[in-house]
Tab-separated table of C-alpha atoms and ligand atoms in Angstrom:
chain	number	residue	atom	x	y	z
A	1	MET	CA	-33.980	11.698	-19.767
A	2	LYS	CA	-33.823	11.153	-16.012
A	3	ILE	CA	-30.779	9.402	-14.572
A	4	ALA	CA	-31.033	7.927	-11.063
A	5	VAL	CA	-27.942	7.414	-8.895
A	6	LEU	CA	-28.449	4.829	-6.139
A	7	LYS	CA	-27.093	4.870	-2.608
A	8	GLU	CA	-25.086	1.656	-2.318
A	9	ALA	CA	-25.683	-1.135	0.187
A	10	PRO	CA	-23.622	-1.044	3.436
A	11	GLY	CA	-20.003	-2.065	2.810
A	12	GLU	CA	-19.814	-0.390	-0.597
A	13	THR	CA	-18.133	2.971	-0.075
A	14	ARG	CA	-18.054	4.158	-3.686
A	15	CYS	CA	-20.644	6.226	-5.519
A	16	ALA	CA	-21.598	5.838	-9.190
A	17	ALA	CA	-21.597	9.605	-9.815
A	18	ILE	CA	-19.499	12.612	-8.850
A	19	PRO	CA	-20.455	16.289	-9.279
A	20	GLU	CA	-18.351	16.441	-12.474
A	21	THR	CA	-20.311	13.632	-14.185
A	22	VAL	CA	-23.606	15.105	-12.941
A	23	LYS	CA	-22.731	18.351	-14.759
A	24	LYS	CA	-21.720	16.422	-17.878
A	25	PHE	CA	-24.986	14.445	-17.978
A	26	ILE	CA	-26.935	17.676	-17.582
A	27	ALA	CA	-24.911	19.204	-20.440
A	28	LEU	CA	-26.026	16.255	-22.601
A	29	GLY	CA	-29.644	17.147	-21.829
A	30	GLY	CA	-30.137	14.704	-18.929
A	31	GLU	CA	-31.597	15.252	-15.493
A	32	VAL	CA	-29.847	13.640	-12.506
A	33	ALA	CA	-31.615	12.412	-9.351
A	34	LEU	CA	-29.377	11.163	-6.559
A	35	GLU	CA	-30.572	9.039	-3.667
A	36	LYS	CA	-29.918	11.049	-0.497
A	37	GLY	CA	-26.529	10.284	1.061
A	38	ALA	CA	-25.268	8.321	-1.974
A	39	GLY	CA	-21.865	9.990	-1.835
A	40	ASP	CA	-21.466	10.161	1.957
A	41	ALA	CA	-19.066	7.211	2.254
A	42	ALA	CA	-16.867	8.777	-0.431
A	43	SER	CA	-16.974	12.163	1.345
A	44	ILE	CA	-19.015	13.759	-1.441
A	45	PHE	CA	-22.077	15.205	0.235
A	46	ASP	CA	-25.547	15.932	-1.139
A	47	ALA	CA	-24.938	19.703	-1.172
A	48	GLU	CA	-22.071	19.256	-3.673
A	49	PHE	CA	-24.256	17.152	-5.940
A	50	GLU	CA	-27.085	19.682	-5.631
A	51	ALA	CA	-24.680	22.525	-6.497
A	52	ALA	CA	-23.772	20.548	-9.638
A	53	GLY	CA	-27.445	20.447	-10.600
A	54	ALA	CA	-28.655	17.095	-9.206
A	55	LYS	CA	-31.921	16.682	-7.334
A	56	THR	CA	-31.789	14.457	-4.237
A	57	GLY	CA	-34.525	12.266	-2.821
A	58	SER	CA	-35.606	8.853	-1.546
A	59	ARG	CA	-35.068	5.719	-3.635
A	60	THR	CA	-38.723	5.738	-4.683
A	61	GLU	CA	-38.463	9.376	-5.741
A	62	VAL	CA	-35.256	8.995	-7.737
A	63	LEU	CA	-36.426	5.818	-9.503
A	64	LYS	CA	-39.741	7.323	-10.598
A	65	GLY	CA	-39.502	8.191	-14.289
A	66	ALA	CA	-35.769	7.334	-14.480
A	67	ALA	CA	-34.698	5.722	-17.760
A	68	ILE	CA	-31.158	5.065	-16.511
A	69	ILE	CA	-30.147	3.770	-13.060
A	70	LEU	CA	-26.479	4.019	-12.075
A	71	CYS	CA	-24.886	1.900	-9.357
A	72	VAL	CA	-21.422	0.684	-8.329
A	73	SER	CA	-22.440	-2.785	-7.089
A	74	GLY	CA	-25.646	-4.463	-8.224
A	75	PRO	CA	-28.588	-3.632	-5.909
A	76	ASP	CA	-30.925	-6.225	-4.447
A	77	GLY	CA	-33.771	-6.624	-6.986
A	78	ALA	CA	-36.391	-6.131	-4.250
A	79	THR	CA	-35.179	-2.549	-3.709
A	80	LEU	CA	-35.948	-1.661	-7.345
A	81	LYS	CA	-39.715	-2.247	-7.250
A	82	ASP	CA	-40.332	1.413	-8.183
A	83	ALA	CA	-38.058	1.287	-11.242
A	84	GLU	CA	-39.573	1.905	-14.667
A	85	LYS	CA	-39.856	-1.023	-17.095
A	86	GLY	CA	-37.143	-0.837	-19.753
A	87	ALA	CA	-34.820	1.327	-17.614
A	88	LEU	CA	-31.100	0.673	-18.067
A	89	LEU	CA	-29.382	-0.554	-14.888
A	90	VAL	CA	-25.678	0.210	-15.315
A	91	GLY	CA	-22.902	-0.807	-12.905
A	92	GLY	CA	-20.697	-3.632	-11.628
A	93	LEU	CA	-23.366	-6.330	-11.444
A	94	ASP	CA	-21.144	-9.386	-10.764
A	95	PRO	CA	-23.277	-11.528	-13.102
A	96	VAL	CA	-21.865	-14.975	-12.384
A	97	ARG	CA	-21.836	-14.803	-8.605
A	98	ARG	CA	-25.139	-12.874	-8.421
A	99	ARG	CA	-27.043	-14.886	-10.986
A	100	ALA	CA	-30.331	-14.832	-8.989
A	101	ALA	CA	-30.248	-11.018	-8.857
A	102	ILE	CA	-29.797	-10.887	-12.642
A	103	ASP	CA	-32.956	-13.015	-13.023
A	104	ASP	CA	-34.747	-10.501	-10.755
A	105	TYR	CA	-33.622	-7.595	-12.954
A	106	ALA	CA	-34.997	-9.449	-15.991
A	107	SER	CA	-38.368	-10.086	-14.310
A	108	ALA	CA	-38.549	-6.422	-13.303
A	109	GLY	CA	-38.206	-5.575	-17.020
A	110	LEU	CA	-34.869	-3.795	-16.528
A	111	GLU	CA	-32.093	-3.793	-19.113
A	112	ALA	CA	-29.091	-4.728	-16.970
A	113	LEU	CA	-25.639	-3.750	-18.298
A	114	ALA	CA	-22.634	-5.302	-16.516
A	115	MET	CA	-19.735	-2.887	-16.828
A	116	GLU	CA	-17.166	-5.506	-15.746
A	117	TRP	CA	-17.833	-7.406	-18.962
A	118	MET	CA	-16.721	-4.484	-21.085
A	119	PRO	CA	-14.674	-5.944	-23.963
A	120	ARG	CA	-10.973	-5.120	-23.936
A	121	ILE	CA	-10.837	-3.070	-27.076
A	122	THR	CA	-9.226	0.330	-27.544
A	123	ARG	CA	-12.590	2.101	-27.950
A	124	ALA	CA	-13.731	0.793	-24.551
A	125	GLN	CA	-10.600	1.589	-22.541
A	126	SER	CA	-12.085	4.705	-20.945
A	127	MET	CA	-15.197	2.712	-19.925
A	128	ASP	CA	-13.305	-0.138	-18.244
A	129	ILE	CA	-14.173	-0.336	-14.532
A	130	LEU	CA	-11.885	-3.343	-13.966
A	131	SER	CA	-8.855	-1.330	-15.084
A	132	SER	CA	-9.729	1.857	-13.246
A	133	GLN	CA	-10.378	0.052	-9.978
A	134	SER	CA	-7.422	-2.379	-10.290
A	135	ASN	CA	-5.071	0.508	-10.808
A	136	LEU	CA	-6.045	2.009	-7.443
A	137	GLY	CA	-6.045	-1.458	-5.873
A	138	GLY	CA	-2.464	-2.130	-6.976
A	139	TYR	CA	-1.345	1.102	-5.358
A	140	LYS	CA	-3.234	0.411	-2.129
A	141	ALA	CA	-1.879	-3.155	-1.868
A	142	VAL	CA	1.644	-1.763	-1.573
A	143	ILE	CA	0.599	0.932	0.900
A	144	ASP	CA	-1.120	-1.725	3.048
A	145	ALA	CA	1.946	-3.968	2.820
A	146	ALA	CA	4.168	-1.076	3.933
A	147	ALA	CA	1.831	-0.336	6.859
A	148	THR	CA	1.873	-3.984	7.977
A	149	TYR	CA	5.621	-4.554	7.486
A	150	GLY	CA	7.693	-3.852	10.589
A	151	ARG	CA	10.562	-2.383	8.589
A	152	ALA	CA	11.119	0.470	6.164
A	153	PHE	CA	10.865	0.284	2.364
A	154	PRO	CA	13.682	2.591	1.259
A	155	MET	CA	17.354	2.237	2.008
A	156	MET	CA	18.358	4.768	4.672
A	157	MET	CA	21.910	5.638	5.592
A	158	THR	CA	21.844	7.112	9.071
A	159	ALA	CA	24.385	7.909	11.768
A	160	ALA	CA	23.085	4.866	13.628
A	161	GLY	CA	23.635	2.565	10.676
A	162	THR	CA	22.088	1.557	7.395
A	163	VAL	CA	18.512	0.365	6.887
A	164	SER	CA	18.375	-2.012	3.924
A	165	PRO	CA	15.727	-1.583	1.224
A	166	ALA	CA	12.724	-3.916	1.241
A	167	LYS	CA	12.602	-6.595	-1.459
A	168	VAL	CA	9.193	-6.639	-3.140
A	169	PHE	CA	8.039	-9.362	-5.561
A	170	VAL	CA	4.918	-8.772	-7.667
A	171	MET	CA	3.222	-11.846	-9.141
A	172	GLY	CA	0.825	-11.069	-11.999
A	173	VAL	CA	1.649	-7.943	-13.977
A	174	GLY	CA	-1.680	-6.705	-15.322
A	175	VAL	CA	-3.117	-3.316	-14.449
A	176	ALA	CA	-2.901	-3.847	-10.658
A	177	GLY	CA	0.562	-5.433	-10.820
A	178	LEU	CA	2.036	-2.610	-12.901
A	179	GLN	CA	0.741	-0.015	-10.439
A	180	ALA	CA	2.064	-2.121	-7.531
A	181	ILE	CA	5.529	-2.193	-9.142
A	182	ALA	CA	5.469	1.563	-9.742
A	183	THR	CA	4.307	2.290	-6.179
A	184	ALA	CA	6.872	-0.011	-4.547
A	185	ARG	CA	9.622	1.579	-6.659
A	186	ARG	CA	8.498	5.072	-5.613
A	187	LEU	CA	8.766	3.966	-1.981
A	188	GLY	CA	12.347	2.895	-2.621
A	189	ALA	CA	11.990	-0.897	-2.596
A	190	GLN	CA	13.981	-3.323	-4.755
A	191	VAL	CA	11.297	-4.770	-6.996
A	192	SER	CA	11.025	-7.942	-9.079
A	193	ALA	CA	7.976	-9.294	-10.888
A	194	THR	CA	6.641	-12.232	-12.862
A	195	ASP	CA	3.767	-13.094	-15.212
A	196	VAL	CA	2.840	-15.830	-17.664
A	197	ARG	CA	2.461	-13.342	-20.546
A	198	SER	CA	5.787	-12.592	-22.230
A	199	ALA	CA	4.689	-9.052	-23.190
A	200	THR	CA	4.941	-8.011	-19.538
A	201	LYS	CA	8.728	-8.572	-19.411
A	202	GLU	CA	9.459	-5.281	-21.136
A	203	GLN	CA	6.824	-3.451	-19.074
A	204	ILE	CA	8.471	-4.708	-15.862
A	205	MET	CA	11.894	-3.527	-16.999
A	206	SER	CA	10.575	-0.151	-18.127
A	207	LEU	CA	9.412	0.453	-14.544
A	208	GLY	CA	12.891	-0.327	-13.228
A	209	ALA	CA	12.025	-3.751	-11.804
A	210	LYS	CA	13.624	-7.147	-12.480
A	211	PRO	CA	11.651	-9.722	-14.491
A	212	ILE	CA	11.645	-13.254	-13.044
A	213	PHE	CA	10.388	-15.605	-15.761
A	214	VAL	CA	10.108	-19.334	-16.417
A	215	GLU	CA	12.605	-19.837	-19.265
A	216	ASN	CA	12.505	-23.549	-20.029
A	217	VAL	CA	8.740	-23.932	-20.671
A	218	ALA	CA	6.837	-21.572	-23.013
A	219	GLY	CA	4.367	-19.190	-21.372
A	220	ILE	CA	1.810	-17.084	-23.234
A	221	GLU	CA	3.435	-15.305	-26.167
A	222	GLY	CA	2.726	-11.592	-26.309
A	223	GLU	CA	-0.371	-10.224	-24.583
A	224	GLY	CA	-2.669	-13.294	-24.756
A	225	ALA	CA	-6.251	-13.013	-26.042
A	226	GLY	CA	-7.669	-9.643	-24.977
A	227	GLY	CA	-4.777	-9.321	-22.544
A	228	TYR	CA	-6.135	-12.182	-20.464
A	229	ALA	CA	-4.191	-15.211	-19.259
A	230	THR	CA	-5.405	-18.802	-19.481
A	231	GLU	CA	-4.751	-21.741	-17.206
A	232	MET	CA	-1.175	-22.971	-17.672
A	233	SER	CA	-0.042	-26.554	-18.389
A	234	GLU	CA	1.046	-28.778	-15.514
A	235	GLU	CA	4.611	-28.617	-16.841
A	236	TYR	CA	4.545	-24.801	-16.719
A	237	GLN	CA	3.023	-24.772	-13.241
A	238	LYS	CA	5.816	-27.079	-11.996
A	239	ALA	CA	8.539	-24.925	-13.555
A	240	GLN	CA	6.913	-21.787	-12.115
A	241	ALA	CA	6.706	-23.354	-8.632
A	242	GLU	CA	10.438	-24.196	-8.740
A	243	LEU	CA	11.333	-20.710	-9.900
A	244	VAL	CA	9.195	-19.090	-7.215
A	245	SER	CA	10.593	-21.354	-4.486
A	246	GLY	CA	14.104	-20.157	-5.260
A	247	HIS	CA	13.105	-16.494	-5.293
A	248	ILE	CA	10.455	-16.095	-2.652
A	249	ALA	CA	12.580	-17.037	0.361
A	250	LYS	CA	14.651	-13.904	-0.272
A	251	GLN	CA	11.649	-11.543	-0.465
A	252	ASP	CA	10.209	-9.310	2.286
A	253	ILE	CA	6.943	-8.377	0.562
A	254	VAL	CA	4.977	-10.311	-2.064
A	255	ILE	CA	1.968	-8.837	-3.873
A	256	THR	CA	-0.085	-11.386	-5.829
A	257	THR	CA	-2.613	-10.243	-8.440
A	258	ALA	CA	-2.957	-13.252	-10.785
A	259	LEU	CA	-6.413	-13.852	-12.207
A	260	ILE	CA	-7.836	-16.054	-14.965
A	261	PRO	CA	-11.229	-14.912	-16.283
A	262	GLY	CA	-14.072	-17.291	-15.447
A	263	LYS	CA	-11.788	-19.574	-13.387
A	264	PRO	CA	-10.621	-19.637	-9.780
A	265	ALA	CA	-7.391	-17.685	-9.270
A	266	PRO	CA	-4.255	-19.793	-9.902
A	267	ARG	CA	-2.508	-20.999	-6.726
A	268	LEU	CA	0.984	-19.499	-6.920
A	269	ILE	CA	2.359	-19.773	-3.371
A	270	SER	CA	2.221	-22.967	-1.318
A	271	ASP	CA	2.289	-23.212	2.459
A	272	ALA	CA	5.877	-24.554	2.267
A	273	GLN	CA	6.892	-21.488	0.248
A	274	VAL	CA	5.275	-19.195	2.851
A	275	ALA	CA	7.252	-21.063	5.507
A	276	SER	CA	10.490	-20.396	3.591
A	277	MET	CA	10.054	-16.614	3.991
A	278	LYS	CA	11.584	-14.651	6.878
A	279	ALA	CA	9.343	-13.992	9.881
A	280	GLY	CA	7.825	-10.525	9.590
A	281	SER	CA	7.428	-10.758	5.815
A	282	VAL	CA	4.104	-9.691	4.322
A	283	ILE	CA	2.076	-11.155	1.445
A	284	VAL	CA	-0.864	-9.181	0.049
A	285	ASP	CA	-3.156	-11.518	-1.900
A	286	MET	CA	-5.198	-9.305	-4.224
A	287	ALA	CA	-6.855	-12.397	-5.724
A	288	ALA	CA	-8.468	-13.264	-2.354
A	289	ASP	CA	-11.985	-12.670	-3.696
A	290	ALA	CA	-11.370	-15.098	-6.572
A	291	GLY	CA	-10.156	-17.930	-4.315
A	292	GLY	CA	-6.661	-16.587	-3.604
A	293	ASN	CA	-3.170	-17.021	-5.078
A	294	VAL	CA	-1.740	-18.060	-1.715
A	295	ASP	CA	-2.235	-21.067	0.588
A	296	GLY	CA	-3.736	-19.762	3.833
A	297	THR	CA	-5.384	-16.595	2.510
A	298	VAL	CA	-8.526	-15.591	4.422
A	299	THR	CA	-10.582	-13.049	2.455
A	300	GLY	CA	-10.911	-9.722	4.238
A	301	GLU	CA	-8.555	-10.748	7.043
A	302	ASN	CA	-4.878	-10.847	7.979
A	303	ALA	CA	-3.761	-14.428	8.618
A	304	VAL	CA	-0.365	-15.122	10.189
A	305	ARG	CA	1.319	-18.326	8.973
A	306	HIS	CA	4.884	-19.262	9.947
A	307	GLY	CA	5.397	-15.668	11.139
A	308	VAL	CA	4.365	-14.274	7.732
A	309	THR	CA	1.284	-12.018	7.524
A	310	ILE	CA	-0.987	-12.910	4.600
A	311	VAL	CA	-3.360	-10.039	3.851
A	312	GLY	CA	-6.537	-11.362	2.197
A	313	ALA	CA	-7.196	-8.164	0.259
A	314	ALA	CA	-10.823	-7.775	-0.755
A	315	ASN	CA	-11.772	-4.969	-3.127
A	316	LEU	CA	-9.037	-2.513	-2.185
A	317	ALA	CA	-10.514	0.225	-4.388
A	318	ARG	CA	-13.259	0.606	-1.768
A	319	THR	CA	-10.642	1.883	0.677
A	320	LEU	CA	-9.914	4.796	-1.693
A	321	ALA	CA	-13.568	5.696	-2.055
A	322	ALA	CA	-13.215	9.251	-3.363
A	323	ASP	CA	-10.732	8.478	-6.161
A	324	ALA	CA	-12.374	5.133	-6.927
A	325	SER	CA	-15.783	6.852	-7.255
A	326	ALA	CA	-14.350	9.518	-9.553
A	327	LEU	CA	-12.805	6.977	-11.936
A	328	PHE	CA	-15.835	4.665	-11.786
A	329	ALA	CA	-18.276	7.534	-12.397
A	330	ARG	CA	-16.220	8.685	-15.406
A	331	ASN	CA	-16.220	5.120	-16.787
A	332	LEU	CA	-20.042	5.150	-16.637
A	333	TYR	CA	-20.253	8.601	-18.218
A	334	ASN	CA	-17.781	7.668	-20.989
A	335	PHE	CA	-19.891	4.618	-21.829
A	336	LEU	CA	-23.287	6.360	-21.858
A	337	SER	CA	-22.078	9.478	-23.669
A	338	ALA	CA	-20.409	7.370	-26.392
A	339	PHE	CA	-23.845	5.951	-27.273
A	340	TRP	CA	-25.785	9.192	-26.724
A	341	ASP	CA	-28.137	10.133	-29.555
A	342	LYS	CA	-28.486	13.909	-29.533
A	343	GLN	CA	-31.820	13.968	-31.358
A	344	GLN	CA	-33.471	11.433	-29.093
A	345	ALA	CA	-31.614	12.844	-26.053
A	346	ARG	CA	-30.842	9.355	-24.748
A	347	PRO	CA	-28.318	6.575	-25.285
A	348	VAL	CA	-29.136	4.193	-28.135
A	349	LEU	CA	-27.540	0.752	-27.800
A	350	PRO	CA	-27.323	-1.093	-31.141
A	351	ASP	CA	-27.781	-4.875	-30.822
A	352	ASP	CA	-24.797	-5.628	-33.060
A	353	ASP	CA	-22.289	-3.371	-31.273
A	354	GLU	CA	-19.383	-5.284	-29.694
A	355	ILE	CA	-19.621	-3.296	-26.463
A	356	VAL	CA	-23.397	-3.745	-26.164
A	357	LYS	CA	-23.099	-7.479	-26.886
A	358	GLY	CA	-20.382	-7.747	-24.244
A	359	ILE	CA	-22.274	-6.140	-21.380
A	360	ARG	CA	-26.035	-6.512	-21.970
A	361	LEU	CA	-27.368	-9.154	-19.568
A	362	THR	CA	-31.140	-8.722	-19.736
A	363	GLN	CA	-33.649	-7.252	-22.177
A	364	GLY	CA	-37.414	-7.500	-22.699
A	365	GLY	CA	-37.942	-9.452	-19.483
A	366	LYS	CA	-35.326	-12.119	-20.287
A	367	VAL	CA	-31.707	-12.941	-19.540
A	368	VAL	CA	-30.074	-12.591	-22.969
A	369	HIS	CA	-26.303	-12.821	-22.436
A	370	GLU	CA	-24.906	-16.036	-23.852
A	371	ARG	CA	-22.437	-16.451	-20.958
A	372	LEU	CA	-25.488	-16.670	-18.660
A	373	THR	CA	-27.944	-18.541	-20.870
A	374	ALA	CA	-25.355	-21.190	-21.803
A	375	ALA	CA	-24.651	-21.930	-18.120
B	1	NAD	P1	-6.111	-9.783	-14.874
B	1	NAD	O1	-6.650	-9.003	-13.727
B	1	NAD	O2	-7.031	-10.677	-15.631
B	1	NAD	O3	-4.897	-10.685	-14.345
B	1	NAD	C1	-3.803	-10.126	-13.644
B	1	NAD	C2	-2.504	-10.657	-14.189
B	1	NAD	O4	-2.281	-11.980	-13.702
B	1	NAD	C3	-2.410	-10.747	-15.711
B	1	NAD	O5	-1.301	-9.994	-16.155
B	1	NAD	C4	-2.227	-12.232	-15.984
B	1	NAD	O6	-1.438	-12.499	-17.131
B	1	NAD	C5	-1.558	-12.691	-14.701
B	1	NAD	N1	-1.580	-14.127	-14.451
B	1	NAD	C6	-2.583	-15.035	-14.669
B	1	NAD	N2	-2.200	-16.268	-14.307
B	1	NAD	C7	-0.924	-16.168	-13.834
B	1	NAD	C8	0.019	-17.108	-13.304
B	1	NAD	N3	-0.273	-18.400	-13.208
B	1	NAD	N4	1.226	-16.641	-12.924
B	1	NAD	C9	1.557	-15.316	-13.033
B	1	NAD	N5	0.703	-14.391	-13.516
B	1	NAD	C10	-0.515	-14.802	-13.923
B	1	NAD	O7	-5.396	-8.815	-15.918
B	1	NAD	P2	-5.607	-7.247	-16.126
B	1	NAD	O8	-4.883	-6.514	-15.090
B	1	NAD	O9	-7.031	-6.947	-16.216
B	1	NAD	O10	-4.912	-6.936	-17.544
B	1	NAD	C11	-4.172	-7.797	-18.322
B	1	NAD	C12	-3.815	-7.107	-19.665
B	1	NAD	O11	-4.964	-6.601	-20.351
B	1	NAD	C13	-2.887	-5.929	-19.514
B	1	NAD	O12	-1.891	-6.066	-20.501
B	1	NAD	C14	-3.741	-4.731	-19.787
B	1	NAD	O13	-3.036	-3.651	-20.311
B	1	NAD	C15	-4.724	-5.277	-20.785
B	1	NAD	N6	-5.993	-4.500	-20.764
B	1	NAD	C16	-6.455	-3.930	-21.919
B	1	NAD	C17	-7.649	-3.191	-21.898
B	1	NAD	C18	-8.192	-2.536	-23.144
B	1	NAD	O14	-7.527	-2.537	-24.150
B	1	NAD	N7	-9.403	-1.987	-23.105
B	1	NAD	C19	-8.372	-3.071	-20.718
B	1	NAD	C20	-7.885	-3.687	-19.555
B	1	NAD	C21	-6.688	-4.391	-19.602
């Protein structure tokens, strides 16, 4: 069983394998072939992979005879012309936005598996790339905010006077938001947070932050389906806007992380609310890639509006390439090893398995996922 690890396209710093997962695949009876330089951007060089037992080579060489192809972001179909028919292509394939590429994978006879569509069930937690990458992203959002903010985060009592602690407000308390709260607290900020899911209230308090919640209109009771939020009623949105208006003007840093699966990100901060903040305040919009939570967000750039810097954060995990690669690579290993059939020395993916149904996009030359065929 040969497993190919691709070198990512420019801009993607992460690598789909690390020496540890190479060793683990070999222990399962696999053989790992890494495209030369695949780990360079994550500071993991070919020699380390070779010491772990991987062979390195050109894309053509690594694809030849490979039954599994690992990637972080979906490759351009044209670069896979040497791939074997029936090979599994496993990674973050961005199926909705890269629909044409998914069609190309189907025509090439590949079985494409989109790891970001991993169902949110306990068994799949260790395979969940969205969680592992959001966790790092939430941390980095706060570090970036601190680097951009012209003041300190912790309270400091010095002979020259007292520096007051920064006030940080986190909007959207999923995986990224929880890590943002924890990181801001560690840096000594005064932290508050909000979400539409009532289950997050306790989580916010357990991290030592203050929950700010709409009280007069019902939000989503408990966790919501699969932990995901849905679009809120107009009445809720109005109540939330009023609540945020009262709170945001007093904040120095706002981190927004709110996402709704399959929909554009909800707009949580209006231009007027940005204008109500003190000059020098910083907003990090982690939903920038999904359309943004903030009026005025420019993806991948810092935009200054009314003296407030709005950071259009795009894929922050890429800026922590070594850790992000390690977690991503383990997610891939955890998935493949869970389905590994020792006798056949390869993963066997049953059609009726919830995980397989969730992530399999193409099979037998066709696009088979209902979220894609229904569209
Ligand atoms: P997400 O990235 O989809 O969304 C981020 C957060 O934004 C969510 O908490 C959501 O409720 C919130 N949000 C959406 N609309 C909002 C609005 N209008 N105002 C304020 N907040 C809004 O979520 P996520 O980080 O992927 O995780 C959400 C939940 O799922 C968490 O409780 C997490 O623990 C759970 N989860 C479970 C598994 C598993 O069991 N395998 C895996 C991943 C996540």
